[in-house]
Short mmCIF file of C-alpha atoms and ligand atoms in Angstrom, two decimals:
data_model
loop_
_atom_site.label_atom_id
_atom_site.label_comp_id
_atom_site.label_asym_id
_atom_site.label_seq_id
_atom_site.Cartn_x
_atom_site.Cartn_y
_atom_site.Cartn_z
CA UNK A 12 115.32 67.76 127.46
CA UNK A 13 115.71 70.78 128.42
CA UNK A 14 114.85 73.63 126.24
CA UNK A 15 117.59 74.40 124.75
CA UNK A 16 118.17 70.43 123.21
CA UNK A 17 114.45 71.21 122.46
CA UNK A 18 115.15 74.51 120.15
CA UNK A 19 118.17 72.78 119.10
CA UNK A 20 115.99 69.55 117.66
CA UNK A 21 113.21 71.80 116.03
CA UNK A 22 116.13 73.46 113.99
CA UNK A 23 117.14 70.25 112.70
CA UNK A 24 113.74 69.19 112.02
CA UNK A 25 112.50 72.07 110.22
CA UNK A 26 114.90 71.44 107.48
CA UNK A 27 114.43 68.29 106.97
CA UNK A 28 110.70 68.58 106.64
CA UNK A 29 111.70 71.17 104.37
CA UNK A 30 113.71 68.40 102.34
CA UNK A 31 110.71 66.16 102.59
CA UNK A 32 108.76 68.32 101.20
CA UNK A 33 110.97 69.68 98.18
CA UNK A 34 112.23 66.11 97.42
CA UNK A 35 108.09 64.99 97.36
CA UNK A 36 107.45 68.25 94.68
CA UNK A 37 110.06 67.14 92.82
CA UNK A 38 109.42 63.60 92.75
CA UNK A 39 105.28 64.75 92.08
CA UNK A 40 106.82 67.62 89.27
CA UNK A 41 109.18 64.31 87.89
CA UNK A 42 105.99 61.70 87.84
CA UNK A 43 103.92 65.12 86.05
CA UNK A 44 106.36 65.37 83.36
CA UNK A 45 107.13 61.59 82.70
CA UNK A 46 103.33 61.61 81.77
CA UNK A 47 103.01 64.02 80.18
CA UNK A 48 106.01 62.50 77.95
CA UNK A 49 104.48 58.83 77.88
CA UNK A 50 100.63 60.39 77.20
CA UNK A 51 102.42 62.60 73.96
CA UNK A 52 104.02 59.47 72.42
CA UNK A 53 100.79 57.08 73.25
CA UNK A 54 98.83 59.67 71.72
CA UNK A 55 101.08 59.33 68.51
CA UNK A 56 101.20 55.51 68.57
CA UNK A 57 97.05 55.44 68.93
CA UNK A 58 96.90 53.58 65.85
CA UNK A 59 97.31 49.92 65.41
CA UNK A 60 98.49 50.00 61.63
CA UNK A 61 101.78 52.24 62.13
CA UNK A 62 103.67 49.34 63.39
CA UNK A 63 106.06 51.13 61.77
CA UNK A 64 106.66 53.92 64.02
CA UNK A 65 107.14 52.09 66.96
CA UNK A 66 110.89 52.40 67.31
CA UNK A 67 110.90 56.16 66.48
CA UNK A 68 108.44 56.60 69.21
CA UNK A 69 110.30 54.58 71.95
CA UNK A 70 113.79 56.10 70.67
CA UNK A 71 111.65 59.44 70.68
CA UNK A 72 109.97 58.35 74.45
CA UNK A 73 113.81 57.59 75.63
CA UNK A 74 114.90 61.39 74.42
CA UNK A 75 111.52 63.00 76.07
CA UNK A 76 112.48 61.10 79.75
CA UNK A 77 116.21 61.68 79.54
CA UNK A 78 115.22 66.03 78.87
CA UNK A 79 112.77 65.55 81.45
CA UNK A 80 115.27 64.18 84.20
CA UNK A 81 117.94 67.00 83.00
CA UNK A 82 115.02 69.32 83.78
CA UNK A 83 114.51 68.12 87.35
CA UNK A 84 118.11 68.00 87.95
CA UNK A 85 118.44 71.71 87.30
CA UNK A 86 115.36 72.33 89.42
CA UNK A 87 117.08 70.34 92.41
CA UNK A 88 120.47 71.98 91.81
CA UNK A 89 118.68 75.54 91.44
CA UNK A 90 117.01 74.77 94.86
CA UNK A 91 119.94 73.60 96.47
CA UNK A 92 122.20 76.92 95.43
CA UNK A 93 119.05 78.86 96.76
CA UNK A 94 118.88 77.08 100.16
CA UNK A 95 122.70 78.09 100.30
CA UNK A 96 122.21 81.81 99.33
CA UNK A 97 119.70 82.00 102.42
CA UNK A 98 121.36 80.39 104.68
CA UNK A 99 124.92 82.27 104.24
CA UNK A 100 126.06 84.44 107.07
CA UNK A 101 125.99 88.24 106.22
CA UNK A 102 128.15 90.70 107.54
CA UNK A 103 128.28 94.94 106.89
CA UNK A 104 130.21 97.84 108.05
CA UNK A 105 129.70 101.66 108.21
CA UNK A 106 132.47 104.23 109.11
CA UNK A 107 130.94 107.10 110.76
CA UNK A 108 132.26 110.49 109.86
CA UNK A 109 131.00 114.15 111.09
CA UNK A 110 129.20 115.71 108.30
CA UNK A 111 130.65 117.61 105.94
CA UNK A 112 128.32 120.37 106.17
CA UNK A 113 128.63 120.83 109.96
CA UNK A 114 129.42 124.07 111.69
CA UNK A 115 133.04 123.31 113.43
CA UNK A 116 131.21 124.35 117.04
CA UNK A 117 129.08 121.38 116.78
CA UNK A 118 130.53 117.52 117.78
CA UNK A 119 132.39 115.92 115.89
CA UNK A 120 130.72 112.00 115.87
CA UNK A 121 132.69 109.05 114.86
CA UNK A 122 133.34 105.31 115.08
CA UNK A 123 131.48 101.96 113.80
CA UNK A 124 128.03 100.51 113.13
CA UNK A 125 128.60 96.71 112.36
CA UNK A 126 125.52 94.55 110.99
CA UNK A 127 125.59 90.75 110.98
CA UNK A 128 121.93 88.67 109.34
CA UNK A 129 122.30 85.18 109.90
CA UNK A 130 120.45 84.16 106.65
CA UNK A 131 118.01 86.29 104.28
CA UNK A 132 114.84 85.21 106.48
CA UNK A 133 116.94 86.25 109.65
CA UNK A 134 116.26 89.63 111.88
CA UNK A 135 119.68 92.18 111.50
CA UNK A 136 121.94 92.52 114.40
CA UNK A 137 124.04 95.30 115.04
CA UNK A 138 126.64 97.29 116.91
CA UNK A 139 127.03 100.73 117.66
CA UNK A 140 130.02 101.94 118.89
CA UNK A 141 130.35 105.72 118.43
CA UNK A 142 131.95 108.74 120.42
CA UNK A 143 132.76 112.64 120.39
CA UNK A 144 129.59 113.25 121.80
CA UNK A 145 129.83 115.57 124.96
CA UNK A 146 131.03 114.43 127.42
CA UNK A 147 127.72 115.19 130.02
CA UNK A 148 126.94 112.97 133.13
CA UNK A 149 124.38 113.26 132.26
CA UNK A 150 122.40 110.21 129.71
CA UNK A 151 121.26 112.02 127.05
CA UNK A 152 119.25 110.30 123.55
CA UNK A 153 120.06 110.31 120.43
CA UNK A 154 118.51 109.12 116.97
CA UNK A 155 120.17 106.89 114.20
CA UNK A 156 117.91 105.82 111.32
CA UNK A 157 118.85 104.45 107.73
CA UNK A 158 118.52 107.18 104.94
CA UNK A 159 117.86 106.43 101.59
CA UNK A 160 120.72 107.44 99.26
CA UNK A 161 124.65 106.78 99.67
CA UNK A 162 125.28 109.58 98.56
CA UNK A 163 127.84 111.80 101.15
CA UNK A 164 128.53 114.72 97.89
CA UNK A 165 126.98 117.49 100.65
CA UNK A 166 127.84 115.78 103.90
CA UNK A 167 124.47 114.30 105.46
CA UNK A 168 122.38 116.38 103.82
CA UNK A 169 122.46 114.00 100.34
CA UNK A 170 121.33 111.07 102.15
CA UNK A 171 118.00 112.42 101.54
CA UNK A 172 114.74 111.35 103.75
CA UNK A 173 114.65 107.86 105.84
CA UNK A 174 114.93 104.73 103.80
CA UNK A 175 110.92 103.93 103.23
CA UNK A 176 110.81 101.05 100.58
CA UNK A 177 107.02 100.54 101.81
CA UNK A 178 105.53 103.94 102.01
CA UNK A 179 104.89 103.59 105.50
CA UNK A 180 104.82 106.56 108.48
CA UNK A 181 107.55 106.63 110.36
CA UNK A 182 108.68 105.16 112.85
CA UNK A 183 107.90 101.58 110.70
CA UNK A 184 110.90 102.10 107.88
CA UNK A 185 112.99 99.18 108.10
CA UNK A 186 116.16 101.50 109.04
CA UNK A 187 114.35 102.86 112.21
CA UNK A 188 116.87 102.17 114.63
CA UNK A 189 115.17 104.40 117.30
CA UNK A 190 116.99 106.08 120.13
CA UNK A 191 120.72 105.21 121.70
CA UNK A 192 121.88 106.50 125.28
CA UNK A 193 124.72 108.40 125.18
CA UNK A 194 126.93 108.36 128.28
CA UNK A 195 129.80 110.43 129.13
CA UNK A 196 130.43 110.96 125.17
CA UNK A 197 129.79 107.77 124.06
CA UNK A 198 127.07 105.34 122.66
CA UNK A 199 127.76 101.40 122.89
CA UNK A 200 125.39 99.03 121.78
CA UNK A 201 124.73 96.11 120.98
CA UNK A 202 120.82 95.36 118.91
CA UNK A 203 118.86 92.36 118.04
CA UNK A 204 115.69 91.58 115.59
CA UNK A 205 116.17 95.13 113.52
CA UNK A 206 114.02 94.98 110.49
CA UNK A 207 116.61 95.93 108.39
CA UNK A 208 117.76 93.42 105.91
CA UNK A 209 121.19 93.16 104.52
CA UNK A 210 120.03 91.24 101.41
CA UNK A 211 116.66 91.33 98.84
CA UNK A 212 114.97 93.99 97.32
CA UNK A 213 114.70 95.90 100.24
CA UNK A 214 118.55 95.75 101.09
CA UNK A 215 120.10 98.56 103.41
CA UNK A 216 123.25 97.83 101.52
CA UNK A 217 124.87 101.28 99.86
CA UNK A 218 122.25 103.33 101.89
CA UNK A 219 122.88 106.17 104.45
CA UNK A 220 123.21 105.62 108.01
CA UNK A 221 122.40 108.96 110.41
CA UNK A 222 123.40 110.04 113.69
CA UNK A 223 121.13 112.83 114.42
CA UNK A 224 122.06 115.22 117.33
CA UNK A 225 118.59 114.74 119.35
CA UNK A 226 116.40 112.42 120.37
CA UNK A 227 113.44 110.67 117.66
CA UNK A 228 109.48 111.31 119.10
CA UNK A 229 108.51 108.20 117.14
CA UNK A 230 105.74 109.96 115.50
CA UNK A 231 104.29 111.17 118.64
CA UNK A 232 105.04 114.83 117.96
CA UNK A 233 101.68 115.53 116.73
CA UNK A 234 103.25 116.86 113.46
CA UNK A 235 103.89 115.83 109.63
CA UNK A 236 107.62 115.98 110.32
CA UNK A 237 107.24 113.44 113.31
CA UNK A 238 105.61 110.63 111.19
CA UNK A 239 108.28 111.13 108.58
CA UNK A 240 111.50 111.97 110.46
CA UNK A 241 110.31 111.66 113.97
CA UNK A 242 111.66 115.32 114.78
CA UNK A 243 115.32 113.78 115.25
CA UNK A 244 117.13 117.50 114.81
CA UNK A 245 120.57 118.30 113.12
CA UNK A 246 122.34 115.18 110.98
CA UNK A 247 125.86 114.84 112.98
CA UNK A 248 127.01 111.95 110.98
CA UNK A 249 126.76 109.44 108.47
CA UNK A 250 128.38 106.81 107.08
CA UNK A 251 126.94 104.48 103.73
CA UNK A 252 126.44 100.80 104.56
CA UNK A 253 129.31 98.70 102.80
CA UNK A 254 129.35 94.27 102.32
CA UNK A 255 132.50 93.18 104.86
CA UNK A 256 133.98 89.86 106.29
CA UNK A 257 133.04 89.02 110.04
CA UNK A 258 136.51 90.25 111.56
CA UNK A 259 135.12 93.56 113.02
CA UNK A 260 132.03 91.63 113.76
CA UNK A 261 134.02 89.03 115.78
CA UNK A 262 136.67 91.58 117.64
CA UNK A 263 133.67 93.69 118.51
CA UNK A 264 132.03 90.76 119.83
CA UNK A 265 135.04 90.05 121.95
CA UNK A 266 135.59 93.96 123.53
CA UNK A 267 131.56 93.36 124.34
CA UNK A 268 132.57 90.09 126.72
CA UNK A 269 135.26 91.62 128.03
CA UNK A 270 133.13 94.61 128.98
CA UNK A 271 130.83 92.65 130.27
CA UNK A 272 133.34 90.76 132.35
CA UNK A 273 134.90 93.93 133.64
CA UNK A 274 131.04 95.27 134.78
CA UNK A 275 130.21 91.49 136.40
CA UNK A 276 133.43 92.35 138.17
CA UNK A 277 132.67 95.63 138.91
CA UNK A 278 129.70 94.37 140.79
CA UNK A 279 131.16 91.73 142.73
CU1 CU B 309 117.36 110.34 110.43
ZN1 ZN B 310 111.77 106.73 110.13
#
Protein backbone atom coordinates (compact mmCIF):
# COMPACT_ATOMS: atom_id res chain seq x y z
CA UNK A 1 0.00 0.00 0.00
CA UNK A 2 1.45 3.38 -0.99
CA UNK A 3 1.48 6.46 1.22
CA UNK A 4 -1.59 8.02 -0.44
CA UNK A 5 -3.64 4.86 -0.04
CA UNK A 6 -2.56 4.70 3.56
CA UNK A 7 -3.58 8.34 4.08
CA UNK A 8 -6.97 7.66 2.46
CA UNK A 9 -7.38 4.64 4.67
CA UNK A 10 -6.66 6.73 7.74
CA UNK A 11 -9.09 9.43 6.61
CA UNK A 12 -11.81 6.77 6.40
CA UNK A 13 -10.85 5.09 9.67
CA UNK A 14 -10.80 8.30 11.72
CA UNK A 15 -14.43 9.39 11.01
CA UNK A 16 -15.48 5.76 11.59
CA UNK A 17 -13.71 5.80 14.96
CA UNK A 18 -15.44 9.12 15.74
CA UNK A 19 -18.81 7.61 14.84
CA UNK A 20 -18.14 4.53 17.01
CA UNK A 21 -17.13 6.70 19.93
CA UNK A 22 -20.16 8.95 19.47
CA UNK A 23 -22.46 5.93 19.25
CA UNK A 24 -20.94 4.48 22.41
CA UNK A 25 -21.40 7.82 24.19
CA UNK A 26 -25.02 7.99 23.05
CA UNK A 27 -25.66 4.40 24.14
CA UNK A 28 -24.12 5.21 27.51
CA UNK A 29 -26.23 8.36 27.78
CA UNK A 30 -29.37 6.45 26.79
CA UNK A 31 -28.71 3.73 29.41
CA UNK A 32 -28.02 6.37 32.06
CA UNK A 33 -31.26 8.20 31.33
CA UNK A 34 -33.17 4.89 31.22
CA UNK A 35 -31.73 3.80 34.56
CA UNK A 36 -32.60 7.18 36.03
CA UNK A 37 -36.15 6.84 34.74
CA UNK A 38 -36.48 3.26 36.05
CA UNK A 39 -34.87 4.27 39.33
CA UNK A 40 -37.37 7.02 39.92
CA UNK A 41 -40.30 4.62 39.25
CA UNK A 42 -38.81 1.85 41.42
CA UNK A 43 -38.52 4.33 44.24
CA UNK A 44 -42.19 5.37 43.90
CA UNK A 45 -43.40 1.73 43.85
CA UNK A 46 -41.16 0.44 46.66
CA UNK A 47 -44.12 0.08 49.02
CA UNK A 48 -45.78 -3.32 48.23
CA UNK A 49 -49.06 -2.09 49.73
CA UNK A 50 -49.55 0.44 46.95
CA UNK A 51 -50.53 -2.09 44.26
CA UNK A 52 -53.27 0.29 43.01
CA UNK A 53 -50.66 2.64 41.54
CA UNK A 54 -48.85 -0.07 39.50
CA UNK A 55 -50.60 0.73 36.23
CA UNK A 56 -50.11 4.45 36.64
CA UNK A 57 -46.43 3.86 37.43
CA UNK A 58 -46.02 1.66 34.38
CA UNK A 59 -47.63 4.31 32.17
CA UNK A 60 -45.32 6.85 33.76
CA UNK A 61 -42.35 4.60 32.97
CA UNK A 62 -43.45 4.25 29.33
CA UNK A 63 -43.78 8.01 29.09
CA UNK A 64 -40.33 8.54 30.61
CA UNK A 65 -38.77 6.03 28.21
CA UNK A 66 -40.50 7.83 25.33
CA UNK A 67 -39.11 11.18 26.56
CA UNK A 68 -35.64 9.66 26.90
CA UNK A 69 -35.81 8.26 23.39
CA UNK A 70 -36.85 11.66 22.01
CA UNK A 71 -33.95 13.34 23.87
CA UNK A 72 -31.39 10.84 22.53
CA UNK A 73 -32.78 11.27 19.01
CA UNK A 74 -32.52 15.05 19.31
CA UNK A 75 -28.89 14.83 20.49
CA UNK A 76 -28.06 12.42 17.67
CA UNK A 77 -29.56 14.73 15.03
CA UNK A 78 -27.75 17.75 16.49
CA UNK A 79 -24.44 15.83 16.31
CA UNK A 80 -25.20 14.97 12.68
CA UNK A 81 -25.89 18.63 11.87
CA UNK A 82 -22.67 19.67 13.63
CA UNK A 83 -20.66 17.11 11.62
CA UNK A 84 -22.11 18.54 8.40
CA UNK A 85 -21.15 22.09 9.43
CA UNK A 86 -17.63 20.98 10.45
CA UNK A 87 -17.03 19.28 7.10
CA UNK A 88 -18.44 22.07 4.92
CA UNK A 89 -16.10 23.66 2.39
CA UNK A 90 -16.05 27.45 2.79
CA UNK A 91 -14.97 30.14 0.35
CA UNK A 92 -14.36 33.84 0.69
CA UNK A 93 -13.22 36.64 -1.57
CA UNK A 94 -11.55 40.01 -1.05
CA UNK A 95 -11.55 42.46 -3.97
CA UNK A 96 -8.49 44.65 -3.47
CA UNK A 97 -8.72 48.36 -4.33
CA UNK A 98 -6.29 51.26 -3.79
CA UNK A 99 -6.80 53.07 -0.50
CA UNK A 100 -9.16 56.05 -0.91
CA UNK A 101 -6.65 58.21 1.01
CA UNK A 102 -3.66 57.21 -1.12
CA UNK A 103 -1.84 60.07 -2.90
CA UNK A 104 -2.07 59.70 -6.71
CA UNK A 105 1.69 59.28 -7.10
CA UNK A 106 1.56 55.97 -5.17
CA UNK A 107 1.11 52.53 -6.81
CA UNK A 108 -2.55 51.75 -7.51
CA UNK A 109 -2.91 48.10 -6.47
CA UNK A 110 -5.91 46.07 -7.60
CA UNK A 111 -6.75 42.37 -7.71
CA UNK A 112 -8.31 39.47 -5.87
CA UNK A 113 -7.51 37.46 -2.78
CA UNK A 114 -9.44 34.19 -2.54
CA UNK A 115 -9.74 31.98 0.52
CA UNK A 116 -10.78 28.36 0.92
CA UNK A 117 -11.23 26.26 4.08
CA UNK A 118 -12.19 22.59 3.89
CA UNK A 119 -13.96 22.49 7.27
CA UNK A 120 -13.87 24.33 10.57
CA UNK A 121 -10.84 22.37 11.83
CA UNK A 122 -8.79 22.82 8.63
CA UNK A 123 -6.14 25.38 7.83
CA UNK A 124 -6.99 28.06 5.28
CA UNK A 125 -5.39 28.30 1.84
CA UNK A 126 -5.42 31.45 -0.24
CA UNK A 127 -4.68 32.78 -3.72
CA UNK A 128 -3.18 36.26 -3.95
CA UNK A 129 -3.47 37.78 -7.42
CA UNK A 130 -2.53 41.47 -7.42
CA UNK A 131 -1.16 43.97 -9.93
CA UNK A 132 -0.24 47.63 -10.16
CA UNK A 133 3.08 47.55 -8.29
CA UNK A 134 6.01 49.43 -9.87
CA UNK A 135 7.12 47.35 -12.87
CA UNK A 136 10.67 46.73 -11.67
CA UNK A 137 12.82 43.87 -12.84
CA UNK A 138 14.15 43.29 -9.34
CA UNK A 139 12.02 41.33 -6.90
CA UNK A 140 10.60 43.35 -4.02
CA UNK A 141 8.65 42.10 -1.02
CA UNK A 142 5.36 43.47 0.31
CA UNK A 143 3.55 42.66 3.53
CA UNK A 144 -0.08 41.56 3.62
CA UNK A 145 -2.12 41.28 6.83
CA UNK A 146 -5.67 40.95 8.10
CA UNK A 147 -6.68 44.10 9.99
CA UNK A 148 -9.31 44.31 12.67
CA UNK A 149 -12.13 46.26 11.01
CA UNK A 150 -13.87 45.90 7.66
CA UNK A 151 -14.31 49.67 7.67
CA UNK A 152 -13.08 51.40 4.49
CA UNK A 153 -14.83 54.73 5.19
CA UNK A 154 -11.41 56.45 5.34
CA UNK A 155 -9.73 54.12 2.92
CA UNK A 156 -7.39 51.56 4.48
CA UNK A 157 -6.67 53.94 7.38
CA UNK A 158 -9.96 53.02 9.10
CA UNK A 159 -9.28 49.26 9.17
CA UNK A 160 -7.60 49.49 12.58
CA UNK A 161 -4.59 47.48 13.74
CA UNK A 162 -3.77 43.88 12.95
CA UNK A 163 -6.62 41.50 13.86
CA UNK A 164 -5.42 40.19 17.23
CA UNK A 165 -8.16 38.24 19.05
CA UNK A 166 -5.71 36.42 21.36
CA UNK A 167 -3.69 39.50 22.34
CA UNK A 168 -0.35 38.15 21.10
CA UNK A 169 2.57 40.03 19.53
CA UNK A 170 3.19 40.34 15.79
CA UNK A 171 3.81 38.15 13.74
CA UNK A 172 1.62 35.64 15.62
CA UNK A 173 -1.67 37.24 14.63
CA UNK A 174 -3.97 34.89 12.69
CA UNK A 175 -3.88 37.17 9.62
CA UNK A 176 -0.12 37.76 9.51
CA UNK A 177 0.38 36.41 6.00
CA UNK A 178 3.98 37.66 5.84
CA UNK A 179 5.87 38.91 2.79
CA UNK A 180 5.07 38.32 -0.85
CA UNK A 181 7.45 38.58 -3.79
CA UNK A 182 6.48 41.10 -6.47
CA UNK A 183 7.90 40.62 -9.96
CA UNK A 184 7.32 42.93 -12.91
CA UNK A 185 4.62 44.76 -11.00
CA UNK A 186 2.64 41.59 -10.22
CA UNK A 187 2.03 39.46 -7.17
CA UNK A 188 0.78 35.92 -7.79
CA UNK A 189 0.93 33.42 -4.99
CA UNK A 190 -0.89 30.39 -3.60
CA UNK A 191 -0.35 29.89 0.15
CA UNK A 192 -1.34 26.89 2.29
CA UNK A 193 -1.59 26.33 6.03
CA UNK A 194 -2.68 29.83 7.01
CA UNK A 195 -3.82 30.15 10.62
CA UNK A 196 -6.68 32.53 9.78
CA UNK A 197 -10.16 30.99 9.82
CA UNK A 198 -13.38 31.57 7.87
CA UNK A 199 -15.53 30.19 10.71
CA UNK A 200 -15.82 30.26 14.48
CA UNK A 201 -15.23 33.04 17.00
CA UNK A 202 -12.01 34.22 15.28
CA UNK A 203 -13.34 34.28 11.74
CA UNK A 204 -11.77 36.87 9.42
CA UNK A 205 -15.06 37.33 7.53
CA UNK A 206 -16.02 41.01 7.52
CA UNK A 207 -12.47 42.11 8.38
CA UNK A 208 -10.01 43.85 6.08
CA UNK A 209 -6.93 42.61 4.25
CA UNK A 210 -4.30 45.32 3.80
CA UNK A 211 -1.47 45.39 1.24
CA UNK A 212 1.49 47.42 2.44
CA UNK A 213 4.14 49.40 0.61
CA UNK A 214 6.99 47.81 2.53
CA UNK A 215 8.36 44.55 3.82
CA UNK A 216 7.26 42.99 7.12
CA UNK A 217 10.20 42.76 9.57
CA UNK A 218 8.36 39.82 11.24
CA UNK A 219 8.80 41.22 14.74
CA UNK A 220 12.60 41.50 14.47
CA UNK A 221 12.78 45.27 14.04
CA UNK A 222 13.80 45.93 17.64
CA UNK A 223 11.05 48.48 18.38
CA UNK A 224 7.49 48.48 19.67
CA UNK A 225 5.92 48.93 16.20
CA UNK A 226 7.72 45.79 15.03
CA UNK A 227 5.75 43.73 17.57
CA UNK A 228 2.50 45.41 16.51
CA UNK A 229 2.66 45.69 12.74
CA UNK A 230 6.09 44.61 11.48
CA UNK A 231 6.95 48.17 10.33
CA UNK A 232 5.40 47.30 6.98
CA UNK A 233 4.86 50.90 5.92
CA UNK A 234 2.09 52.71 4.10
CA UNK A 235 -1.27 51.03 3.46
CA UNK A 236 -1.47 50.95 -0.33
CA UNK A 237 -4.62 48.93 -0.89
CA UNK A 238 -7.21 46.92 1.01
CA UNK A 239 -10.49 45.02 0.83
CA UNK A 240 -13.11 43.41 3.06
CA UNK A 241 -13.33 39.60 3.27
CA UNK A 242 -16.77 38.29 2.32
CA UNK A 243 -18.28 34.86 1.78
CA UNK A 244 -18.48 33.59 -1.79
CA UNK A 245 -19.23 30.51 -3.86
CA UNK A 246 -16.43 28.36 -5.29
CA UNK A 247 -16.49 29.73 -8.87
CA UNK A 248 -13.63 32.22 -8.56
CA UNK A 249 -11.52 29.64 -6.71
CA UNK A 250 -12.08 27.02 -9.41
CA UNK A 251 -11.25 29.39 -12.25
CA UNK A 252 -8.06 30.55 -10.48
CA UNK A 253 -7.12 26.90 -9.90
CA UNK A 254 -7.40 26.31 -13.67
CA UNK A 255 -5.31 29.41 -14.31
CA UNK A 256 -2.68 28.16 -11.86
CA UNK A 257 -2.47 24.80 -13.63
CA UNK A 258 -2.17 26.55 -16.98
CA UNK A 259 0.66 28.75 -15.67
CA UNK A 260 2.44 25.72 -14.25
CA UNK A 261 2.22 23.88 -17.58
CA UNK A 262 3.55 26.95 -19.38
CA UNK A 263 6.49 27.30 -17.00
CA UNK A 264 7.25 23.55 -17.34
CA UNK A 265 7.23 23.94 -21.14
CA UNK A 266 9.65 26.85 -20.88
CA UNK A 267 12.08 24.88 -18.75
CA UNK A 268 12.06 21.78 -21.03
CU1 LIG B 1 -1.03 45.44 7.94
ZN1 LIG C 1 0.47 41.13 12.89
